[in-house]
mmCIF file of C-alpha atoms in Angstrom:
data_model
loop_
_atom_site.group_PDB
_atom_site.id
_atom_site.type_symbol
_atom_site.label_atom_id
_atom_site.label_comp_id
_atom_site.label_asym_id
_atom_site.label_seq_id
_atom_site.Cartn_x
_atom_site.Cartn_y
_atom_site.Cartn_z
ATOM 1 C CA UNK A 1291 48.114 -102.308 -5.004
ATOM 2 C CA UNK A 1292 46.743 -101.915 -1.516
ATOM 3 C CA UNK A 1293 43.386 -103.508 -1.310
ATOM 4 C CA UNK A 1294 40.601 -101.369 0.309
ATOM 5 C CA UNK A 1295 38.161 -102.811 2.741
ATOM 6 C CA UNK A 1296 34.338 -101.991 1.976
ATOM 7 C CA UNK A 1297 32.876 -100.047 4.808
ATOM 8 C CA UNK A 1298 29.307 -100.709 5.867
ATOM 9 C CA UNK A 1299 26.904 -98.099 5.047
ATOM 10 C CA UNK A 1300 25.247 -96.122 7.847
ATOM 11 C CA UNK A 1301 21.725 -97.247 7.430
ATOM 12 C CA UNK A 1302 20.291 -94.358 9.812
ATOM 13 C CA UNK A 1303 22.125 -91.699 7.622
ATOM 14 C CA UNK A 1304 20.626 -92.995 4.397
ATOM 15 C CA UNK A 1305 17.081 -93.082 5.952
ATOM 16 C CA UNK A 1306 17.539 -89.370 7.100
ATOM 17 C CA UNK A 1307 18.740 -88.278 3.612
ATOM 18 C CA UNK A 1308 15.829 -90.046 1.978
ATOM 19 C CA UNK A 1309 13.387 -88.516 4.405
ATOM 20 C CA UNK A 1310 14.764 -84.974 3.776
ATOM 21 C CA UNK A 1311 14.551 -85.177 0.167
ATOM 22 C CA UNK A 1312 10.780 -86.137 0.401
ATOM 23 C CA UNK A 1313 9.970 -83.143 2.657
ATOM 24 C CA UNK A 1314 11.765 -80.540 0.276
ATOM 25 C CA UNK A 1315 9.143 -79.014 -2.086
ATOM 26 C CA UNK A 1316 9.551 -79.721 -5.853
ATOM 27 C CA UNK A 1317 9.038 -75.995 -6.874
ATOM 28 C CA UNK A 1318 11.981 -73.954 -5.746
ATOM 29 C CA UNK A 1319 11.148 -70.515 -7.505
ATOM 30 C CA UNK A 1320 12.077 -67.276 -5.790
ATOM 31 C CA UNK A 1321 9.486 -65.030 -3.925
ATOM 32 C CA UNK A 1322 9.553 -61.390 -3.455
ATOM 33 C CA UNK A 1323 9.417 -60.598 0.261
ATOM 34 C CA UNK A 1324 10.554 -56.946 0.069
ATOM 35 C CA UNK A 1325 7.193 -55.698 1.674
ATOM 36 C CA UNK A 1326 8.403 -57.401 4.967
ATOM 37 C CA UNK A 1327 11.572 -55.287 5.001
ATOM 38 C CA UNK A 1328 11.743 -51.910 6.820
ATOM 39 C CA UNK A 1329 11.314 -48.673 4.652
ATOM 40 C CA UNK A 1330 14.494 -47.402 3.071
ATOM 41 C CA UNK A 1331 16.266 -44.587 4.937
ATOM 42 C CA UNK A 1332 16.499 -41.107 3.225
ATOM 43 C CA UNK A 1333 18.528 -38.095 3.899
ATOM 44 C CA UNK A 1334 15.882 -35.732 2.543
ATOM 45 C CA UNK A 1335 13.415 -34.268 4.917
ATOM 46 C CA UNK A 1336 9.771 -33.204 4.318
ATOM 47 C CA UNK A 1337 8.259 -30.070 5.741
ATOM 48 C CA UNK A 1338 5.090 -28.095 5.371
ATOM 49 C CA UNK A 1339 5.313 -24.657 3.806
ATOM 50 C CA UNK A 1340 8.546 -25.019 1.784
ATOM 51 C CA UNK A 1341 8.632 -24.738 -1.966
ATOM 52 C CA UNK A 1342 10.651 -27.084 -4.220
ATOM 53 C CA UNK A 1343 13.149 -24.266 -4.756
ATOM 54 C CA UNK A 1344 14.132 -24.150 -1.094
ATOM 55 C CA UNK A 1345 12.120 -20.860 -0.527
ATOM 56 C CA UNK A 1346 9.914 -20.810 2.536
ATOM 57 C CA UNK A 1347 6.157 -20.391 1.955
ATOM 58 C CA UNK A 1348 4.013 -18.818 4.428
ATOM 59 C CA UNK A 1349 0.610 -20.521 4.886
ATOM 60 C CA UNK A 1350 -2.087 -19.081 7.173
ATOM 61 C CA UNK A 1351 -2.760 -20.638 10.376
ATOM 62 C CA UNK A 1352 -6.355 -21.699 9.506
ATOM 63 C CA UNK A 1353 -5.095 -23.942 6.644
ATOM 64 C CA UNK A 1354 -2.511 -25.530 8.985
ATOM 65 C CA UNK A 1355 -5.266 -26.168 11.587
ATOM 66 C CA UNK A 1356 -7.471 -27.799 8.906
ATOM 67 C CA UNK A 1357 -4.565 -30.046 7.700
ATOM 68 C CA UNK A 1358 -3.665 -31.056 11.278
ATOM 69 C CA UNK A 1359 -7.367 -31.792 12.119
ATOM 70 C CA UNK A 1360 -7.730 -33.765 8.966
ATOM 71 C CA UNK A 1361 -10.351 -31.453 7.637
ATOM 72 C CA UNK A 1362 -9.518 -31.689 3.911
ATOM 73 C CA UNK A 1363 -12.587 -29.762 2.817
ATOM 74 C CA UNK A 1364 -11.365 -26.752 4.512
ATOM 75 C CA UNK A 1365 -7.800 -27.147 3.430
ATOM 76 C CA UNK A 1366 -9.231 -27.679 -0.237
ATOM 77 C CA UNK A 1367 -10.863 -24.247 -0.098
ATOM 78 C CA UNK A 1368 -7.506 -22.597 0.697
ATOM 79 C CA UNK A 1369 -5.625 -24.588 -2.148
ATOM 80 C CA UNK A 1370 -5.446 -21.364 -4.299
ATOM 81 C CA UNK A 1371 -3.918 -19.592 -1.529
ATOM 82 C CA UNK A 1372 -1.161 -22.203 -1.107
ATOM 83 C CA UNK A 1373 -0.588 -22.415 -4.713
ATOM 84 C CA UNK A 1374 -0.170 -18.639 -5.152
ATOM 85 C CA UNK A 1375 2.399 -18.707 -2.279
ATOM 86 C CA UNK A 1376 4.386 -21.469 -4.025
ATOM 87 C CA UNK A 1377 4.238 -19.603 -7.328
ATOM 88 C CA UNK A 1378 5.430 -16.384 -5.653
ATOM 89 C CA UNK A 1379 8.361 -18.243 -4.095
ATOM 90 C CA UNK A 1380 9.328 -19.734 -7.478
ATOM 91 C CA UNK A 1381 9.104 -16.329 -9.013
ATOM 92 C CA UNK A 1382 11.241 -14.739 -6.322
ATOM 93 C CA UNK A 1383 13.798 -17.374 -6.721
ATOM 94 C CA UNK A 1384 14.257 -16.614 -10.416
ATOM 95 C CA UNK A 1385 14.870 -13.029 -9.832
ATOM 96 C CA UNK A 1386 18.555 -12.241 -10.031
ATOM 97 C CA UNK A 1387 19.951 -10.058 -7.380
ATOM 98 C CA UNK A 1388 20.945 -6.535 -8.380
ATOM 99 C CA UNK A 1389 23.659 -4.888 -6.594
ATOM 100 C CA UNK A 1390 22.645 -1.474 -5.083
ATOM 101 C CA UNK A 1391 25.173 0.998 -4.383
ATOM 102 C CA UNK A 1392 24.761 2.885 -1.147
ATOM 103 C CA UNK A 1393 23.818 6.465 -1.464
ATOM 104 C CA UNK A 1394 26.717 8.904 -0.668
ATOM 105 C CA UNK A 1395 26.904 9.908 2.759
ATOM 106 C CA UNK A 1396 25.343 13.392 3.367
ATOM 107 C CA UNK A 1397 26.629 15.475 6.352
ATOM 108 C CA UNK A 1398 24.218 18.122 7.717
ATOM 109 C CA UNK A 1399 25.806 20.882 9.714
ATOM 110 C CA UNK A 1400 24.090 21.460 13.170
ATOM 111 C CA UNK A 1401 23.468 25.088 12.358
ATOM 112 C CA UNK A 1402 21.502 24.123 9.160
ATOM 113 C CA UNK A 1403 19.423 21.670 11.243
ATOM 114 C CA UNK A 1404 18.423 24.112 13.774
ATOM 115 C CA UNK A 1405 17.488 26.599 11.058
ATOM 116 C CA UNK A 1406 15.081 24.113 9.433
ATOM 117 C CA UNK A 1407 13.191 23.690 12.646
ATOM 118 C CA UNK A 1408 10.476 26.052 13.568
ATOM 119 C CA UNK A 1409 11.053 27.784 16.852
ATOM 120 C CA UNK A 1410 7.937 28.015 19.114
ATOM 121 C CA UNK A 1411 7.349 31.492 20.234
ATOM 122 C CA UNK A 1412 3.586 31.524 21.285
ATOM 123 C CA UNK A 1413 2.282 30.396 24.648
ATOM 124 C CA UNK A 1414 -1.077 28.898 25.599
ATOM 125 C CA UNK A 1415 -3.724 31.359 26.857
ATOM 126 C CA UNK A 1416 -5.779 28.936 29.040
ATOM 127 C CA UNK A 1417 -5.944 31.197 31.845
ATOM 128 C CA UNK A 1418 -7.035 34.214 29.707
ATOM 129 C CA UNK A 1419 -9.848 32.274 28.118
ATOM 130 C CA UNK A 1420 -11.129 30.746 31.531
ATOM 131 C CA UNK A 1421 -11.375 34.364 32.639
ATOM 132 C CA UNK A 1422 -13.845 35.297 29.958
ATOM 133 C CA UNK A 1423 -17.548 35.215 30.320
ATOM 134 C CA UNK A 1424 -18.966 31.633 29.833
ATOM 135 C CA UNK A 1425 -21.849 33.053 27.891
ATOM 136 C CA UNK A 1426 -19.613 34.914 25.401
ATOM 137 C CA UNK A 1427 -18.189 33.735 22.177
ATOM 138 C CA UNK A 1428 -14.939 33.483 20.234
ATOM 139 C CA UNK A 1429 -13.953 32.681 16.618
ATOM 140 C CA UNK A 1430 -12.155 29.174 16.185
ATOM 141 C CA UNK A 1431 -9.907 29.767 13.073
ATOM 142 C CA UNK A 1432 -7.661 26.856 13.073
ATOM 143 C CA UNK A 1433 -7.112 23.334 14.906
ATOM 144 C CA UNK A 1434 -3.923 21.533 14.432
ATOM 145 C CA UNK A 1435 -2.113 18.397 15.922
ATOM 146 C CA UNK A 1436 1.543 19.970 15.849
ATOM 147 C CA UNK A 1437 2.921 22.885 17.630
ATOM 148 C CA UNK A 1438 5.289 23.637 14.501
ATOM 149 C CA UNK A 1439 2.218 23.971 12.440
ATOM 150 C CA UNK A 1440 0.554 26.384 14.760
ATOM 151 C CA UNK A 1441 3.707 28.468 14.704
ATOM 152 C CA UNK A 1442 3.795 28.525 10.905
ATOM 153 C CA UNK A 1443 0.103 29.560 10.846
ATOM 154 C CA UNK A 1444 0.924 32.555 13.084
ATOM 155 C CA UNK A 1445 4.040 33.425 10.986
ATOM 156 C CA UNK A 1446 1.933 33.432 7.711
ATOM 157 C CA UNK A 1447 -1.023 35.708 9.028
ATOM 158 C CA UNK A 1448 -1.222 39.036 10.746
ATOM 159 C CA UNK A 1449 -4.116 39.745 13.270
ATOM 160 C CA UNK A 1450 -5.533 43.040 14.379
ATOM 161 C CA UNK A 1451 -7.383 41.280 17.473
ATOM 162 C CA UNK A 1452 -6.055 39.058 20.403
ATOM 163 C CA UNK A 1453 -5.376 35.490 19.192
ATOM 164 C CA UNK A 1454 -5.589 32.906 22.013
ATOM 165 C CA UNK A 1455 -4.372 29.288 21.631
ATOM 166 C CA UNK A 1456 -5.214 26.435 23.933
ATOM 167 C CA UNK A 1457 -4.547 22.610 23.989
ATOM 168 C CA UNK A 1458 -7.110 19.930 24.388
ATOM 169 C CA UNK A 1459 -7.574 16.058 23.866
ATOM 170 C CA UNK A 1460 -9.889 14.559 21.414
ATOM 171 C CA UNK A 1461 -9.796 10.824 22.356
ATOM 172 C CA UNK A 1462 -5.990 10.334 22.942
ATOM 173 C CA UNK A 1463 -4.957 12.734 20.387
ATOM 174 C CA UNK A 1464 -3.540 16.205 21.236
ATOM 175 C CA UNK A 1465 -5.052 19.206 19.339
ATOM 176 C CA UNK A 1466 -4.116 22.769 19.481
ATOM 177 C CA UNK A 1467 -7.014 25.289 18.895
ATOM 178 C CA UNK A 1468 -6.476 28.843 17.671
ATOM 179 C CA UNK A 1469 -9.137 31.354 18.612
ATOM 180 C CA UNK A 1470 -9.686 34.987 17.539
ATOM 181 C CA UNK A 1471 -11.047 37.697 19.714
ATOM 182 C CA UNK A 1472 -13.980 37.620 22.164
ATOM 183 C CA UNK A 1473 -17.791 38.623 21.452
ATOM 184 C CA UNK A 1474 -20.773 39.107 23.491
ATOM 185 C CA UNK A 1475 -23.038 37.462 21.162
ATOM 186 C CA UNK A 1476 -22.990 34.724 18.430
ATOM 187 C CA UNK A 1477 -24.171 37.200 15.984
ATOM 188 C CA UNK A 1478 -21.365 39.719 16.614
ATOM 189 C CA UNK A 1479 -19.005 36.568 16.148
ATOM 190 C CA UNK A 1480 -20.598 35.715 12.724
ATOM 191 C CA UNK A 1481 -20.302 39.288 11.661
ATOM 192 C CA UNK A 1482 -16.503 39.478 12.593
ATOM 193 C CA UNK A 1483 -16.077 36.342 10.563
ATOM 194 C CA UNK A 1484 -17.176 38.091 7.475
ATOM 195 C CA UNK A 1485 -14.792 40.923 7.910
ATOM 196 C CA UNK A 1486 -11.731 38.719 8.166
ATOM 197 C CA UNK A 1487 -9.181 38.512 5.310
ATOM 198 C CA UNK A 1488 -10.137 36.189 2.534
ATOM 199 C CA UNK A 1489 -7.349 33.729 3.230
ATOM 200 C CA UNK A 1490 -8.745 33.306 6.814
ATOM 201 C CA UNK A 1491 -12.311 33.145 5.583
ATOM 202 C CA UNK A 1492 -11.259 30.335 3.363
ATOM 203 C CA UNK A 1493 -10.407 28.375 6.451
ATOM 204 C CA UNK A 1494 -13.960 28.323 7.579
ATOM 205 C CA UNK A 1495 -13.935 30.204 10.955
ATOM 206 C CA UNK A 1496 -16.991 29.664 13.013
ATOM 207 C CA UNK A 1497 -18.377 31.042 16.458
ATOM 208 C CA UNK A 1498 -17.624 28.964 19.550
ATOM 209 C CA UNK A 1499 -19.110 29.409 22.894
ATOM 210 C CA UNK A 1500 -16.619 30.086 25.726
ATOM 211 C CA UNK A 1501 -18.484 27.465 27.798
ATOM 212 C CA UNK A 1502 -17.263 24.889 25.201
ATOM 213 C CA UNK A 1503 -13.823 26.256 25.168
ATOM 214 C CA UNK A 1504 -13.492 25.864 28.902
ATOM 215 C CA UNK A 1505 -14.707 22.179 28.793
ATOM 216 C CA UNK A 1506 -12.116 21.482 26.097
ATOM 217 C CA UNK A 1507 -9.345 23.116 28.088
ATOM 218 C CA UNK A 1508 -10.378 20.762 31.097
ATOM 219 C CA UNK A 1509 -9.744 17.882 29.114
ATOM 220 C CA UNK A 1510 -5.979 18.472 28.857
ATOM 221 C CA UNK A 1511 -3.549 16.705 31.012
ATOM 222 C CA UNK A 1512 0.026 17.684 31.328
#
């Protein structure tokens, strides 16, 4: 047996241990300090105007402005519009795509294409109309916006008196006026309108002063 020597106790260390035990609280229950932690990171992004199905919803600019300016009363008035857009997006996402076969290719021969077009054979009579007396009259029997329609009209009807056509502008739209013959008085023009064929009378021909015709011709700009 090897005898051990007793070591003197460190008085200072004992005093520090006693003091530490006195300062330590008796209630050592755990506390929740999760509120002090930073928010958790998420990989999902939030955006305005995207439905839950991933379909983009279009929201009008006034609603967005109201939300950005924190005007909730205005945004609330538009809530129905937003809900309808979301419902529409959900409905669209539930529709199954249907495969549509492309129509068979149709080849049109160049000769057939030319035959479908109406060849223009008439010419404007601006000089002839300007040469007539300004206090005389003519009959306006048609007014059209396409030259092809004028040509079809001439092809469908036959005339025993001179037919003169002139272009004019009404606003920014081009018009082509079809006139019939020339009369010294307005009464003569009215009498002539009653003697026209029934298909032309059904169009409502009316006497037109050459002074007005000349003003309309002057509006035309090539």
